[in-house]
């Protein structure tokens, strides 16, 4: 799937700050960050619709989303914790409600 | 919040056999999608089926909205079908939150 690109693909960190990036080329209005820990299903972290944060799930405050325009999504992580080790997926849909989700290939974060 | 249960948790088949996967959910869903995920891979959308029956290739999904259940039938399974199948549900209006079940792990032996 080259229509939703995420960078980087792999990230190995100590207790550092880092940002994950996502860009979608589908013209969609809603974008999402999901976290998938090992052997678990994806869990919704944040949802943006038309650049407005609609859902802010109960995630640690060290995760800060940013949506500079409707096609881009960032996830800033400060002072990562070992429990943050997971794959972070970006997804998008045409609208916030009742539309199909399309996923990027994910960023695998490993915290040392 | 929305609860999504998938069954079975795992399934082992011989190539050529059919598979039947189930998804049950706790409250009204206005969007339902089936996804495939290979080990270490991303999520690939297979079918979007909030109600009724839909087919694509060897896949058939039937969703009975008022009974809050959906099934995914895979006919003539192939070894390349091995992976995890996830069901995702979203409700209406302000309660929209795409929520995933834990998935069914499918292994197809040659």
Coordinates of N, CA and C in Angstrom, one line a residue:
Chain A
X1 N 0.8 -1.2 0.0 CA 0.0 0.0 0.0 C 0.9 1.2 0.0
X2 N 0.9 1.9 -1.1 CA 1.8 3.1 -1.2 C 1.0 4.4 -1.1
X3 N -0.3 4.2 -0.8 CA -1.2 5.4 -0.7 C -1.2 6.0 0.7
X4 N -0.8 5.3 1.7 CA -0.6 5.8 3.0 C 0.9 5.4 3.4
X5 N 1.7 6.4 3.5 CA 3.1 6.2 3.8 C 3.4 6.6 5.3
X6 N 4.2 5.8 5.9 CA 4.6 6.1 7.3 C 6.1 6.1 7.3
X7 N 6.7 6.9 8.2 CA 8.1 6.9 8.4 C 8.4 7.2 9.9
X8 N 9.5 6.7 10.4 CA 10.3 5.6 9.8 C 9.6 4.3 9.9
X9 N 10.1 3.2 9.3 CA 9.6 1.9 9.3 C 9.9 1.2 10.7
X10 N 11.1 1.5 11.1 CA 11.6 0.9 12.3 C 12.3 2.0 13.2
X11 N 12.1 1.9 14.5 CA 12.7 2.9 15.4 C 13.1 2.2 16.7
X12 N 14.4 2.4 17.0 CA 14.9 1.8 18.2 C 15.4 2.9 19.1
X13 N 14.8 3.0 20.3 CA 15.1 4.2 21.1 C 15.5 3.8 22.5
X14 N 16.3 4.7 23.1 CA 16.4 4.7 24.5 C 15.4 5.7 25.0
X15 N 15.6 6.3 26.1 CA 14.6 7.3 26.6 C 14.8 8.6 25.9
X16 N 14.3 8.6 24.6 CA 14.6 9.8 23.8 C 13.2 10.3 23.3
X17 N 13.3 11.5 22.6 CA 12.1 12.0 22.0 C 12.1 11.7 20.5
X18 N 11.0 11.4 19.9 CA 10.9 11.1 18.5 C 9.6 11.4 17.9
X19 N 9.5 11.6 16.6 CA 8.2 11.8 16.0 C 8.0 10.8 14.9
X20 N 6.8 10.3 14.8 CA 6.4 9.4 13.7 C 5.6 10.2 12.7
X21 N 5.7 9.9 11.4 CA 5.1 10.7 10.4 C 4.2 9.8 9.5
X22 N 3.1 10.4 9.0 CA 2.2 9.7 8.2 C 1.7 10.7 7.1
X23 N 1.6 10.2 5.9 CA 1.0 11.0 4.9 C 0.1 10.1 4.0
X24 N -1.1 10.6 3.7 CA -2.1 9.8 2.9 C -2.3 10.6 1.6
X25 N -2.4 9.8 0.5 CA -2.6 10.4 -0.8 C -3.9 9.9 -1.4
X26 N -4.9 9.8 -0.5 CA -6.2 9.3 -0.9 C -7.3 10.4 -0.9
X27 N -6.9 11.6 -0.4 CA -7.9 12.7 -0.3 C -8.9 12.5 0.8
X28 N -8.5 11.7 1.8 CA -9.4 11.4 2.9 C -9.4 12.6 3.9
X29 N -10.5 12.7 4.7 CA -10.7 13.7 5.6 C -10.4 13.3 7.1
X30 N -10.4 12.0 7.3 CA -10.2 11.6 8.7 C -8.9 10.7 8.7
X31 N -8.1 10.9 9.8 CA -6.9 10.2 10.0 C -6.8 9.7 11.4
X32 N -6.1 8.6 11.6 CA -6.1 7.9 12.9 C -4.7 7.4 13.2
X33 N -4.4 7.4 14.5 CA -3.3 6.6 15.0 C -3.8 5.4 15.8
X34 N -3.2 4.3 15.5 CA -3.5 3.0 16.2 C -2.2 2.5 16.8
X35 N -2.3 1.9 18.0 CA -1.2 1.2 18.6 C -1.5 -0.3 18.6
X36 N -0.6 -1.1 18.1 CA -0.8 -2.6 18.2 C 0.4 -3.2 19.0
X37 N 0.2 -3.6 20.2 CA 1.2 -4.3 20.9 C 1.2 -5.8 20.5
X38 N 2.3 -6.5 20.9 CA 2.4 -7.9 20.5 C 1.2 -8.7 20.9
X39 N 0.7 -9.5 19.9 CA -0.3 -10.5 20.1 C -1.6 -9.8 20.5
X40 N -1.8 -8.5 20.2 CA -3.1 -7.8 20.5 C -3.6 -7.2 19.3
X41 N -4.9 -6.9 19.3 CA -5.5 -6.1 18.2 C -5.1 -4.7 18.2
X42 N -5.2 -3.9 17.2 CA -4.9 -2.5 17.2 C -5.9 -1.8 18.1
X43 N -5.4 -0.8 18.8 CA -6.2 0.1 19.7 C -6.1 1.5 19.3
X44 N -7.3 2.2 19.2 CA -7.3 3.6 18.7 C -6.7 4.5 19.8
X45 N -5.8 5.3 19.3 CA -5.2 6.3 20.1 C -5.8 7.7 19.9
X46 N -5.8 8.1 18.6 CA -6.2 9.5 18.3 C -7.0 9.4 16.9
X47 N -7.9 10.3 16.8 CA -8.7 10.5 15.5 C -8.7 11.9 15.2
X48 N -8.4 12.3 14.0 CA -8.6 13.6 13.5 C -9.6 13.6 12.3
X49 N -10.5 14.6 12.3 CA -11.4 14.8 11.2 C -11.3 16.2 10.7
X50 N -10.9 16.4 9.5 CA -10.7 17.7 8.9 C -9.7 18.6 9.8
X51 N -8.7 17.9 10.3 CA -7.6 18.6 11.1 C -8.1 18.8 12.5
X52 N -9.3 18.5 12.9 CA -9.7 18.7 14.3 C -9.6 17.4 15.0
X53 N -9.1 17.4 16.2 CA -9.0 16.3 17.1 C -10.3 15.9 17.6
X54 N -10.8 14.8 17.2 CA -12.2 14.4 17.6 C -12.1 13.4 18.8
X55 N -11.3 12.5 18.8 CA -11.2 11.5 19.8 C -9.7 11.5 20.4
X56 N -9.6 11.7 21.7 CA -8.3 11.7 22.3 C -8.4 10.6 23.4
X57 N -8.0 9.4 23.0 CA -8.1 8.3 23.9 C -7.2 8.5 25.2
X58 N -7.5 7.7 26.2 CA -6.7 7.8 27.4 C -5.3 7.2 27.3
X59 N -4.5 7.9 26.5 CA -3.1 7.5 26.3 C -2.2 8.4 27.1
X60 N -1.0 7.9 27.5 CA -0.1 8.7 28.3 C 0.1 10.1 27.6
X61 N 0.3 11.1 28.5 CA 0.5 12.5 28.0 C 1.8 12.6 27.2
X62 N 2.7 11.7 27.2 CA 3.9 11.8 26.5 C 3.7 11.6 25.0
X63 N 2.5 11.1 24.6 CA 2.1 11.0 23.2 C 1.3 12.3 22.8
X64 N 1.8 13.0 21.8 CA 1.1 14.2 21.4 C 0.9 14.1 19.9
X65 N -0.4 14.1 19.4 CA -0.6 14.1 18.0 C -0.6 15.5 17.4
X66 N -0.3 15.5 16.1 CA -0.4 16.8 15.4 C -0.9 16.5 14.0
X67 N -1.7 17.4 13.5 CA -2.2 17.3 12.1 C -2.0 18.6 11.4
X68 N -0.8 18.8 10.8 CA -0.5 20.0 10.1 C -1.4 20.3 8.9
X69 N -1.9 19.3 8.2 CA -2.9 19.5 7.2 C -3.6 18.2 7.0
X70 N -4.7 18.2 6.2 CA -5.6 17.1 6.2 C -5.0 15.8 5.7
X71 N -3.8 15.9 5.0 CA -3.2 14.7 4.5 C -2.0 14.2 5.3
X72 N -1.7 14.9 6.4 CA -0.5 14.5 7.2 C -0.8 14.4 8.6
X73 N -0.2 13.5 9.3 CA -0.4 13.2 10.7 C 0.9 12.9 11.3
X74 N 1.2 13.5 12.5 CA 2.4 13.2 13.2 C 2.1 12.7 14.6
X75 N 3.0 12.0 15.2 CA 2.8 11.5 16.6 C 4.2 11.8 17.3
X76 N 4.2 12.7 18.2 CA 5.4 13.1 18.9 C 5.4 12.2 20.2
X77 N 6.5 11.6 20.5 CA 6.6 10.8 21.7 C 7.8 11.4 22.5
X78 N 7.6 11.7 23.7 CA 8.7 12.2 24.6 C 9.0 11.2 25.7
X79 N 10.2 11.0 26.0 CA 10.7 10.1 27.0 C 10.0 8.7 27.0
X80 N 10.2 8.0 25.9 CA 9.5 6.7 25.7 C 9.8 5.8 26.8
X81 N 8.8 4.9 27.1 CA 8.8 3.9 28.1 C 8.8 2.5 27.4
X82 N 9.4 1.5 28.1 CA 9.4 0.2 27.5 C 8.0 -0.3 27.1
X83 N 7.0 0.1 27.8 CA 5.6 -0.3 27.5 C 5.1 0.3 26.2
X84 N 5.9 1.3 25.6 CA 5.5 1.9 24.4 C 6.0 1.0 23.2
X85 N 6.7 0.0 23.4 CA 7.2 -0.9 22.3 C 6.0 -1.5 21.7
X86 N 5.8 -1.2 20.4 CA 4.6 -1.7 19.6 C 4.8 -1.3 18.2
X87 N 3.8 -1.6 17.4 CA 3.7 -1.1 16.0 C 2.6 0.0 16.0
X88 N 3.0 1.1 15.5 CA 2.1 2.3 15.4 C 1.6 2.4 14.0
X89 N 0.3 2.2 13.8 CA -0.3 2.3 12.5 C -1.1 3.6 12.3
X90 N -0.9 4.2 11.1 CA -1.7 5.3 10.7 C -2.8 4.8 9.8
X91 N -3.9 5.3 9.9 CA -5.1 4.9 9.0 C -5.8 6.2 8.6
X92 N -6.6 6.0 7.5 CA -7.4 7.1 7.1 C -8.8 6.6 6.6
X93 N -9.7 7.5 6.5 CA -11.0 7.2 5.9 C -11.6 8.4 5.3
X94 N -12.5 8.2 4.3 CA -13.0 9.4 3.6 C -13.7 10.4 4.6
X95 N -14.4 9.9 5.5 CA -15.1 10.7 6.5 C -14.9 10.1 7.9
X96 N -15.3 10.8 8.9 CA -15.1 10.3 10.3 C -16.0 9.1 10.5
X97 N -17.2 9.1 10.0 CA -18.2 8.1 10.3 C -18.4 7.2 9.2
X98 N -18.6 5.9 9.5 CA -19.2 4.9 8.6 C -18.4 4.7 7.3
X99 N -17.2 5.0 7.3 CA -16.4 4.8 6.1 C -15.3 3.8 6.3
X100 N -14.9 3.1 5.2 CA -13.8 2.1 5.3 C -12.5 2.7 5.8
X101 N -11.8 2.0 6.6 CA -10.5 2.4 7.0 C -9.4 1.8 6.1
X102 N -8.4 2.6 5.8 CA -7.2 2.1 5.1 C -6.0 2.3 6.0
X103 N -5.1 1.3 6.0 CA -4.0 1.4 6.9 C -2.6 1.6 6.2
X104 N -1.7 2.3 6.8 CA -0.3 2.3 6.4 C 0.4 1.1 6.8
X105 N 1.7 1.0 6.5 CA 2.4 -0.3 6.8 C 2.9 -0.3 8.3
X106 N 2.8 0.8 9.0 CA 3.2 0.9 10.4 C 4.6 1.3 10.7
X107 N 4.9 1.7 11.9 CA 6.2 2.0 12.4 C 6.4 1.1 13.6
X108 N 7.4 0.3 13.5 CA 7.7 -0.6 14.7 C 8.7 0.1 15.6
X109 N 8.2 0.4 16.8 CA 9.0 1.1 17.8 C 9.5 0.0 18.8
X110 N 10.8 0.0 19.0 CA 11.4 -0.9 20.1 C 12.1 0.1 21.0
X111 N 11.7 0.0 22.3 CA 12.3 0.8 23.3 C 13.3 -0.1 24.2
X112 N 14.5 0.4 24.2 CA 15.5 -0.4 24.9 C 15.4 -0.3 26.4
Chain B
X1 N -18.3 0.8 26.4 CA -17.9 0.9 25.1 C -18.2 -0.3 24.2
X2 N -17.9 -0.2 23.0 CA -18.2 -1.3 22.1 C -17.3 -2.5 22.4
X3 N -17.9 -3.7 22.5 CA -17.2 -5.0 22.7 C -17.3 -5.8 21.4
X4 N -16.2 -6.4 21.0 CA -16.2 -7.2 19.8 C -15.5 -8.5 20.1
X5 N -16.3 -9.6 19.9 CA -15.7 -10.9 20.1 C -15.6 -11.7 18.8
X6 N -14.5 -12.3 18.6 CA -14.3 -13.1 17.4 C -14.1 -14.6 17.8
X7 N -14.6 -15.5 17.0 CA -14.4 -16.9 17.2 C -14.2 -17.6 15.9
X8 N -13.5 -18.8 15.9 CA -12.7 -19.2 17.0 C -11.4 -18.4 17.1
X9 N -10.7 -18.5 18.2 CA -9.4 -17.8 18.4 C -8.4 -18.3 17.4
X10 N -8.4 -19.6 17.1 CA -7.5 -20.1 16.1 C -8.1 -21.2 15.3
X11 N -7.6 -21.5 14.2 CA -8.2 -22.5 13.3 C -7.1 -23.0 12.4
X12 N -7.1 -24.4 12.3 CA -6.1 -25.1 11.5 C -6.8 -25.9 10.4
X13 N -6.4 -25.7 9.2 CA -7.1 -26.4 8.1 C -6.1 -27.0 7.2
X14 N -6.6 -28.0 6.4 CA -5.8 -28.5 5.3 C -6.2 -27.7 4.1
X15 N -5.2 -27.5 3.2 CA -5.5 -26.8 2.0 C -6.7 -27.3 1.2
X16 N -7.6 -26.5 0.8 CA -8.8 -26.9 0.1 C -10.0 -26.9 1.0
X17 N -9.8 -26.9 2.3 CA -11.0 -26.9 3.2 C -11.5 -25.5 3.3
X18 N -12.8 -25.4 3.8 CA -13.4 -24.1 4.0 C -13.3 -23.6 5.4
X19 N -13.3 -22.3 5.6 CA -13.2 -21.7 6.9 C -14.4 -20.8 7.2
X20 N -14.9 -20.8 8.4 CA -16.0 -20.0 8.8 C -15.6 -19.2 10.1
X21 N -15.5 -17.9 10.0 CA -15.0 -17.1 11.1 C -16.2 -16.2 11.5
X22 N -16.3 -16.0 12.8 CA -17.4 -15.3 13.4 C -17.0 -14.0 14.1
X23 N -17.9 -13.0 14.1 CA -17.7 -11.8 14.8 C -19.0 -11.4 15.4
X24 N -19.0 -11.2 16.7 CA -20.2 -10.7 17.5 C -19.8 -9.4 18.2
X25 N -20.8 -8.5 18.2 CA -20.5 -7.2 18.8 C -21.7 -6.8 19.7
X26 N -21.4 -5.9 20.6 CA -22.3 -5.6 21.7 C -23.3 -4.5 21.5
X27 N -23.1 -3.6 20.5 CA -24.1 -2.6 20.3 C -24.1 -2.3 18.8
X28 N -25.1 -1.5 18.4 CA -25.4 -1.2 17.0 C -24.1 -0.8 16.2
X29 N -23.9 -1.4 15.1 CA -22.7 -1.0 14.3 C -23.2 -0.5 12.9
X30 N -22.7 0.6 12.5 CA -23.0 1.2 11.2 C -21.9 0.9 10.2
X31 N -20.8 0.4 10.7 CA -19.7 0.1 9.8 C -19.1 -1.2 10.3
X32 N -18.8 -2.1 9.5 CA -18.1 -3.4 9.9 C -17.2 -3.7 8.7
X33 N -15.9 -4.0 9.1 CA -14.9 -4.3 8.1 C -14.2 -5.6 8.6
X34 N -13.8 -6.4 7.6 CA -13.0 -7.5 7.9 C -11.6 -7.2 7.3
X35 N -10.5 -7.5 8.1 CA -9.2 -7.2 7.7 C -8.4 -8.5 7.8
X36 N -7.3 -8.6 7.0 CA -6.3 -9.6 7.0 C -5.0 -9.0 7.4
X37 N -4.3 -9.7 8.3 CA -3.0 -9.3 8.8 C -2.0 -10.5 8.8
X38 N -1.0 -10.4 7.9 CA 0.1 -11.4 7.9 C 1.0 -11.2 9.1
X39 N 1.8 -12.2 9.6 CA 2.7 -11.9 10.7 C 3.6 -10.8 10.4
X40 N 3.6 -9.8 11.3 CA 4.5 -8.7 11.1 C 4.1 -7.7 10.0
X41 N 2.9 -7.9 9.5 CA 2.4 -7.1 8.4 C 1.4 -6.1 8.8
X42 N 1.0 -5.3 7.8 CA -0.1 -4.3 8.0 C -1.5 -4.9 7.9
X43 N -2.5 -4.1 8.0 CA -3.8 -4.6 7.9 C -4.4 -4.3 6.5
X44 N -4.9 -5.4 5.9 CA -5.4 -5.2 4.6 C -6.9 -5.4 4.6
X45 N -7.6 -4.4 4.1 CA -9.1 -4.5 4.1 C -9.6 -5.5 3.2
X46 N -10.4 -6.5 3.6 CA -10.9 -7.5 2.8 C -12.3 -7.2 2.3
X47 N -13.2 -6.8 3.2 CA -14.6 -6.5 2.9 C -15.1 -5.5 3.9
X48 N -16.0 -4.6 3.4 CA -16.7 -3.7 4.2 C -18.2 -4.2 4.1
X49 N -18.8 -4.6 5.2 CA -20.1 -5.2 5.1 C -20.9 -4.9 6.4
X50 N -21.5 -3.7 6.5 CA -22.3 -3.4 7.7 C -23.6 -4.2 7.7
X51 N -24.1 -4.7 6.6 CA -25.3 -5.5 6.6 C -25.4 -6.3 5.3
X52 N -26.1 -7.4 5.4 CA -26.4 -8.2 4.2 C -25.2 -9.1 3.9
X53 N -25.1 -9.5 2.6 CA -24.1 -10.4 2.2 C -23.3 -9.8 1.1
X54 N -22.0 -10.0 1.2 CA -21.1 -9.5 0.1 C -20.0 -10.6 -0.2
X55 N -19.6 -10.6 -1.5 CA -18.7 -11.6 -2.0 C -17.5 -10.8 -2.6
X56 N -16.3 -11.4 -2.5 CA -15.2 -11.0 -3.3 C -14.3 -12.2 -3.4
X57 N -14.1 -12.7 -4.6 CA -13.2 -13.8 -4.8 C -13.7 -15.0 -4.0
X58 N -12.9 -15.6 -3.2 CA -13.3 -16.8 -2.4 C -13.8 -16.4 -1.0
X59 N -14.1 -15.1 -0.8 CA -14.6 -14.6 0.5 C -16.0 -14.2 0.4
X60 N -16.8 -14.6 1.4 CA -18.2 -14.2 1.5 C -18.4 -13.8 3.0
X61 N -19.0 -12.6 3.1 CA -19.3 -12.1 4.4 C -20.8 -11.9 4.5
X62 N -21.4 -12.3 5.7 CA -22.8 -12.2 5.9 C -23.0 -11.5 7.3
X63 N -23.6 -10.3 7.3 CA -23.8 -9.6 8.5 C -25.3 -9.5 8.8
X64 N -25.7 -9.9 10.0 CA -27.1 -9.7 10.5 C -27.1 -8.6 11.5
X65 N -27.4 -7.4 11.1 CA -27.2 -6.3 12.0 C -28.0 -6.4 13.3
X66 N -29.3 -6.7 13.2 CA -30.1 -6.7 14.4 C -29.7 -7.8 15.4
X67 N -29.0 -8.8 14.9 CA -28.5 -9.9 15.8 C -27.0 -9.6 16.1
X68 N -26.5 -8.5 15.6 CA -25.1 -8.1 16.0 C -24.1 -9.2 15.8
X69 N -24.1 -9.7 14.6 CA -23.1 -10.7 14.2 C -22.8 -10.7 12.8
X70 N -21.6 -11.1 12.5 CA -21.1 -11.2 11.1 C -20.2 -12.4 11.0
X71 N -20.2 -13.0 9.8 CA -19.4 -14.1 9.5 C -18.5 -13.8 8.3
X72 N -17.4 -14.5 8.2 CA -16.5 -14.5 7.0 C -16.3 -15.9 6.6
X73 N -16.7 -16.3 5.4 CA -16.5 -17.6 4.9 C -15.4 -17.6 3.9
X74 N -14.4 -18.4 4.1 CA -13.3 -18.5 3.1 C -13.4 -19.9 2.4
X75 N -13.6 -19.9 1.2 CA -13.8 -21.2 0.5 C -12.5 -21.6 -0.1
X76 N -12.3 -23.0 -0.2 CA -11.1 -23.6 -0.8 C -9.8 -22.9 -0.3
X77 N -9.6 -23.0 0.9 CA -8.5 -22.3 1.6 C -7.1 -22.7 0.9
X78 N -6.2 -21.7 0.9 CA -4.9 -21.9 0.4 C -3.8 -21.6 1.5
X79 N -2.6 -22.1 1.3 CA -1.6 -21.8 2.3 C -1.4 -20.3 2.5
X80 N -1.5 -19.6 1.4 CA -1.3 -18.1 1.5 C -2.4 -17.4 2.3
X81 N -3.5 -18.1 2.6 CA -4.5 -17.5 3.5 C -4.1 -17.5 4.9
X82 N -3.1 -18.1 5.3 CA -2.6 -18.2 6.7 C -2.3 -16.8 7.2
X83 N -2.8 -16.5 8.4 CA -2.6 -15.2 9.0 C -3.7 -14.9 10.0
X84 N -3.8 -13.7 10.4 CA -4.9 -13.3 11.4 C -6.0 -12.5 10.7
X85 N -7.2 -12.8 11.0 CA -8.4 -12.2 10.4 C -9.0 -11.4 11.5
X86 N -9.2 -10.1 11.3 CA -9.7 -9.2 12.3 C -11.0 -8.5 11.8
X87 N -11.9 -8.4 12.8 CA -13.2 -7.7 12.5 C -13.1 -6.4 13.2
X88 N -13.6 -5.3 12.6 CA -13.6 -4.0 13.2 C -15.0 -3.4 13.0
X89 N -15.4 -2.8 14.1 CA -16.8 -2.3 14.2 C -16.8 -0.8 14.5
X90 N -17.7 0.0 13.9 CA -17.9 1.4 14.3 C -19.4 1.6 14.5
X91 N -19.7 2.4 15.5 CA -21.1 2.7 15.8 C -21.5 4.1 15.1
X92 N -22.6 4.5 15.4 CA -23.2 5.7 14.7 C -22.8 7.0 15.4
X93 N -22.8 8.1 14.7 CA -22.7 9.4 15.3 C -21.6 9.6 16.2
X94 N -21.8 10.3 17.3 CA -20.8 10.6 18.3 C -20.1 9.5 18.9
X95 N -20.7 8.3 18.8 CA -20.0 7.1 19.4 C -19.1 6.4 18.4
X96 N -18.7 7.1 17.4 CA -17.9 6.5 16.4 C -16.5 6.2 16.9
X97 N -16.1 5.0 16.9 CA -14.8 4.6 17.4 C -14.5 3.2 16.8
X98 N -13.7 3.2 15.7 CA -13.4 1.9 15.1 C -12.7 1.0 16.1
X99 N -13.4 -0.1 16.5 CA -12.9 -1.0 17.5 C -12.7 -2.4 16.9
X100 N -11.5 -3.0 17.3 CA -11.2 -4.3 16.7 C -11.5 -5.4 17.7
X101 N -11.8 -6.6 17.1 CA -11.8 -7.8 17.9 C -10.4 -8.4 18.0
X102 N -10.2 -9.4 18.8 CA -8.9 -10.0 19.0 C -8.4 -10.8 17.8
X103 N -9.3 -11.1 16.9 CA -8.9 -11.8 15.7 C -9.0 -13.3 15.8
X104 N -8.9 -13.9 14.6 CA -8.8 -15.4 14.4 C -7.6 -15.7 13.7
X105 N -6.7 -16.5 14.3 CA -5.5 -16.9 13.7 C -5.7 -18.2 12.8
X106 N -5.5 -18.1 11.6 CA -5.7 -19.2 10.6 C -4.4 -19.7 10.1
X107 N -4.3 -21.0 10.2 CA -3.1 -21.7 9.6 C -3.7 -22.7 8.6
X108 N -3.2 -22.7 7.4 CA -3.6 -23.6 6.3 C -2.4 -24.4 6.0
X109 N -2.5 -25.7 6.2 CA -1.3 -26.6 5.8 C -1.5 -27.1 4.4
X110 N -0.3 -27.4 3.7 CA -0.4 -27.9 2.4 C -0.8 -29.4 2.4

